[in-house]
Coordinates of C-alpha atoms in Angstrom, one line a residue:
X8 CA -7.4 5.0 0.2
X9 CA -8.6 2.8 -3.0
X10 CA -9.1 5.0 -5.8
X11 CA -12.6 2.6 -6.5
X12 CA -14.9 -0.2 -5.3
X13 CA -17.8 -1.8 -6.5
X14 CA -21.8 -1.8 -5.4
X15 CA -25.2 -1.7 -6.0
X16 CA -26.6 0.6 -8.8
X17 CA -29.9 1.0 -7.3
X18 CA -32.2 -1.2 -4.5
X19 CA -32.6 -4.9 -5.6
X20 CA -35.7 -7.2 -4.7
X21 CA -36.7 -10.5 -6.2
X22 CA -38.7 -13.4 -5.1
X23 CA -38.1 -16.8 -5.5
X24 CA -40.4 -19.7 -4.4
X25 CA -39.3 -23.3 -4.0
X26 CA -42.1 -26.0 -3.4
X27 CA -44.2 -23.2 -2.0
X28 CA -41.2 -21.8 0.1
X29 CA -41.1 -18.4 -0.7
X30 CA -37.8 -16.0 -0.2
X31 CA -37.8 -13.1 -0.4
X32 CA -34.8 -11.0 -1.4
X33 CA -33.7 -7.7 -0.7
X34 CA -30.4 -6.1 -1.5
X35 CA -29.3 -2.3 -0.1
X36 CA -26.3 0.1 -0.3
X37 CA -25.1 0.7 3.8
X38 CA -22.4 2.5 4.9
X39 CA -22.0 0.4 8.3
X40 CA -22.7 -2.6 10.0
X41 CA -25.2 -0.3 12.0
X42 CA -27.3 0.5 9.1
X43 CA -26.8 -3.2 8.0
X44 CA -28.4 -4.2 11.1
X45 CA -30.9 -1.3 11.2
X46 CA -32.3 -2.9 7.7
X47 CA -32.1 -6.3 8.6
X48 CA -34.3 -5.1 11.8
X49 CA -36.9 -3.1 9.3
X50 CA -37.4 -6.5 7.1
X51 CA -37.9 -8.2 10.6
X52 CA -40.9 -5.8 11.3
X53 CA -42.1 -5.8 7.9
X54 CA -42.0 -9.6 7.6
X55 CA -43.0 -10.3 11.2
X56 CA -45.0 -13.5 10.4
X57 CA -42.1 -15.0 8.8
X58 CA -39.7 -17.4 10.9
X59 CA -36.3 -16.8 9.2
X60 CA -34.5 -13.6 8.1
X61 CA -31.0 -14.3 7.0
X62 CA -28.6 -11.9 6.1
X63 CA -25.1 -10.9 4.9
X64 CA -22.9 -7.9 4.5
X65 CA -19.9 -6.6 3.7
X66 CA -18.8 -3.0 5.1
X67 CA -15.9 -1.6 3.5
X68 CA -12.7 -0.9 5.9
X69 CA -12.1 2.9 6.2
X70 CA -8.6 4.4 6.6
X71 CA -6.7 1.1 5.8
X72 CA -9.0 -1.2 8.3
X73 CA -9.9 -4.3 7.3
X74 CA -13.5 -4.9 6.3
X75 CA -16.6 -6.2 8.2
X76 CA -17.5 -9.2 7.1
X77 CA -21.0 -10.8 8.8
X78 CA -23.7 -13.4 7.4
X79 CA -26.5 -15.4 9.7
X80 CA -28.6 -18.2 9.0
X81 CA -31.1 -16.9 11.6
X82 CA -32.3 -20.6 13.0
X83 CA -31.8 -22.4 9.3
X84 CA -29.4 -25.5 9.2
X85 CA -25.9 -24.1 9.4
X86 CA -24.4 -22.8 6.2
X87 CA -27.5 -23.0 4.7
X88 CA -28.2 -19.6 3.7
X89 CA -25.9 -16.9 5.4
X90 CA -22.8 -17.8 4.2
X91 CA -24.2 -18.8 0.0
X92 CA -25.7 -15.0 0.3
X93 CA -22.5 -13.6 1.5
X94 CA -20.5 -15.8 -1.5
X95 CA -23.2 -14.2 -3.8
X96 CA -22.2 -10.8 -3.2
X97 CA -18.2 -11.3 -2.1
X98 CA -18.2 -12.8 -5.5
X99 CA -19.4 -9.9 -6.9
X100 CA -16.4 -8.1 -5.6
X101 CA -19.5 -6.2 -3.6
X102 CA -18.6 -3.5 -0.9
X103 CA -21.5 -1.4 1.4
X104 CA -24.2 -4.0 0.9
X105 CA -26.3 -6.3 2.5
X106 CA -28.3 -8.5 1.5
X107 CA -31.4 -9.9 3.4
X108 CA -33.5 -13.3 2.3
X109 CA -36.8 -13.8 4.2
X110 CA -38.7 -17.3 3.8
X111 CA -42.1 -18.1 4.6
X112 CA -42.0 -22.1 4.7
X113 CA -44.5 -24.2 2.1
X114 CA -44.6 -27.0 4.0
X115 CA -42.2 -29.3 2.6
X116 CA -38.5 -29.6 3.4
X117 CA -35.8 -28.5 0.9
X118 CA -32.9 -30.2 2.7
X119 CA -29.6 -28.3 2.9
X120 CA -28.6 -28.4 -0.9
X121 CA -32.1 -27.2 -1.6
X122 CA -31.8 -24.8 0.5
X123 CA -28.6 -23.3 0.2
X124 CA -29.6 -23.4 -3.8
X125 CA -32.6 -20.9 -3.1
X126 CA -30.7 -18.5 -0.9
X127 CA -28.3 -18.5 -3.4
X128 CA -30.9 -17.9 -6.4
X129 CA -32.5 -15.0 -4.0
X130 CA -29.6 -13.3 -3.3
X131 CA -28.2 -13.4 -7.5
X132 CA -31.3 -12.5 -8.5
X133 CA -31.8 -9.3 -5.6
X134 CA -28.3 -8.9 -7.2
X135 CA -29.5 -8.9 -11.1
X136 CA -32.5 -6.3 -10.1
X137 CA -29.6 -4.0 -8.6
X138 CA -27.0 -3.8 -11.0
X139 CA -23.5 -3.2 -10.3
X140 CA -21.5 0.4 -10.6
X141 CA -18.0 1.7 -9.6
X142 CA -17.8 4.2 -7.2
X143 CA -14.8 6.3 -7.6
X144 CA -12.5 8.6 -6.2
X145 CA -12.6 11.9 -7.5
X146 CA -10.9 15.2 -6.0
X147 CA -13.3 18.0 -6.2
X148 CA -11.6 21.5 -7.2
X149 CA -12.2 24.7 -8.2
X150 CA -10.2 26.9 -10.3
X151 CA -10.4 30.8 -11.7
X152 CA -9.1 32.1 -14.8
X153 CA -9.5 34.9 -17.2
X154 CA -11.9 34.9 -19.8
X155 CA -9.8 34.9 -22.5
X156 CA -8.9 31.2 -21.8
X157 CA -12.6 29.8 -21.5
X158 CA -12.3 28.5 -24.7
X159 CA -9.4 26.6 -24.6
X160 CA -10.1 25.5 -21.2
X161 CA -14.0 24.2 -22.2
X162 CA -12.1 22.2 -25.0
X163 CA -9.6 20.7 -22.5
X164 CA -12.3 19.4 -20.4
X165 CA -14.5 17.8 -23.0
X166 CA -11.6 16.0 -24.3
X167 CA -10.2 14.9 -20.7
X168 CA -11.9 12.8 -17.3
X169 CA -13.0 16.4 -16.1
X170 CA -16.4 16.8 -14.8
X171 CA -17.3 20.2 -15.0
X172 CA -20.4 20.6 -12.1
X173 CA -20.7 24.3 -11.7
X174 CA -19.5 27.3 -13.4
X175 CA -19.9 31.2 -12.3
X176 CA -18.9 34.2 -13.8
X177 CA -17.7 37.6 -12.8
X178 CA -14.9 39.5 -13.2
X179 CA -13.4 36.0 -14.1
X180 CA -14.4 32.7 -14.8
X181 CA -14.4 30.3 -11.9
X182 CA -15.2 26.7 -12.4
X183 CA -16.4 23.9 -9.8
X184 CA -14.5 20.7 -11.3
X185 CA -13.9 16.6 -9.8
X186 CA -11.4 14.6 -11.4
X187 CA -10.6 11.1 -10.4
X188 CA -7.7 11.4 -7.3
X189 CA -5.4 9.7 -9.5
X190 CA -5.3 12.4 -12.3
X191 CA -5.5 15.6 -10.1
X192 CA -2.0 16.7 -10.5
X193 CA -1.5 15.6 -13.9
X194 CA -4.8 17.8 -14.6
X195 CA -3.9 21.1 -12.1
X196 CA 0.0 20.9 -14.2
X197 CA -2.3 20.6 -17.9
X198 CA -4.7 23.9 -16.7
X199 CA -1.2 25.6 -15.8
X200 CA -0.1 25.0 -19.1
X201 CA -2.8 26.2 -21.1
X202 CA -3.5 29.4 -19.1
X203 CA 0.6 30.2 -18.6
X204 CA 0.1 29.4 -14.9
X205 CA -2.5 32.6 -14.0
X206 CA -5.3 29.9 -12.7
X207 CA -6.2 30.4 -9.4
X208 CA -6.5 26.3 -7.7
X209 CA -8.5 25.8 -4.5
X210 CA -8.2 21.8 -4.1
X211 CA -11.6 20.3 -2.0
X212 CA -12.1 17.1 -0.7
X213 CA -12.3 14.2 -2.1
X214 CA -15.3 11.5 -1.9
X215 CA -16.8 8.8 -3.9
X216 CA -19.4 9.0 -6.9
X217 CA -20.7 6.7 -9.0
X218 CA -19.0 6.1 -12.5
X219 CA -20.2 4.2 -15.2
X220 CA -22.3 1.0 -14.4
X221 CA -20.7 -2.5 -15.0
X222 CA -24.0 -4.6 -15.1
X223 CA -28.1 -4.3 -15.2

């Protein structure tokens, strides 16, 4: 399993109008080709008047499977539009998007560098309204100690990639902790040291959360 990958920050939208051709771009996180195609069908039905709704994603390969890779020009001149949107975000190094460009035609022909220019400019600019972020691995953990070593544990974490996200107290001090997958061990061995090995470890799953955004 990676330890990160790269995807939206938030929704993206942007219009972009071309000799009174308008496109209309809007970027999502997904978590399938399913709810790729579930999206694509929900701009269909919003944008029902319009002729073309192109599309790309990219669906990231779970458990060592490769990943889905799938762009349509939907009736424009081949190559036209799918395949520049999916360049826009595989370029990106993008994973769980997709990306879908509506046009309403203006009435006067782009020809295929014109248009593959203003999917292009829909898609990166859908892209620039999103914003990038990491999303990466972290182990969630929690661990229980005797008060006496709060201190020196709280100072441990500020100064270390521990993410402290709950904390209850009793008879002894039990924290809720993540730490990227990477650095678990290293981390569970440092705890050990500091409380003479009397922490109590239960190791949780692992998932994906969203580090520090890269752009937007």
């Amino acid at each position: 399993m990676k330890q990160s990958y790269l995807t939206i920050k938030k929704d993206g939208d942007a219009v972009v109008e071309v000799k009174r051709s308008k496109f209309i771009g809007a970027l999502r996180a997904v978590s399938s080709s399913e709810e790729a195609e579930a999206f694509l069908a929900s701009e269909r039905k919003k944008y029902h008047d319009a002729k073309h709704h192109c599309s790309a994603y990219i669906i990231r390969g779970k458990d060592g499977a490769p990943d889905t890779i799938h762009s349509s020009d939907d009736g424009e001149p081949s190559g036209t539009a799918g395949k520049p949107m999916l360049e826009v975000i595989d370029g990106a190094g993008l994973k769980d998007v997709v990306i879908v460009v509506t046009r309403y035609f203006g009435g006067t022909l782009l020809g295929t560098g014109g248009l593959v220019r203003a999917y292009t400019d829909a898609a990166k600019a859908a892209l620039s309204d999103a914003g990038i972020a990491e999303m990466s691995l972290m182990r969630n953990f929690t661990v229980s100690f005797d008060y006496t070593y709060t201190g020196s544990i709280d100072h441990f974490i500020g100064h270390n990639a521990v993410s402290r996200l709950d904390a209850l107290y009793t008879d002894k001090v039990e924290y809720r902790l993540a730490v990227p997958e990477e650095s678990y061990d290293k981390i569970i061995k440092e705890l050990m040291n500091i409380t003479n090995s009397s922490i109590t470890v239960n190791k949780g799953s692992a998932s994906y959360v969203m580090a520090s955004p890269q752009i937007g």
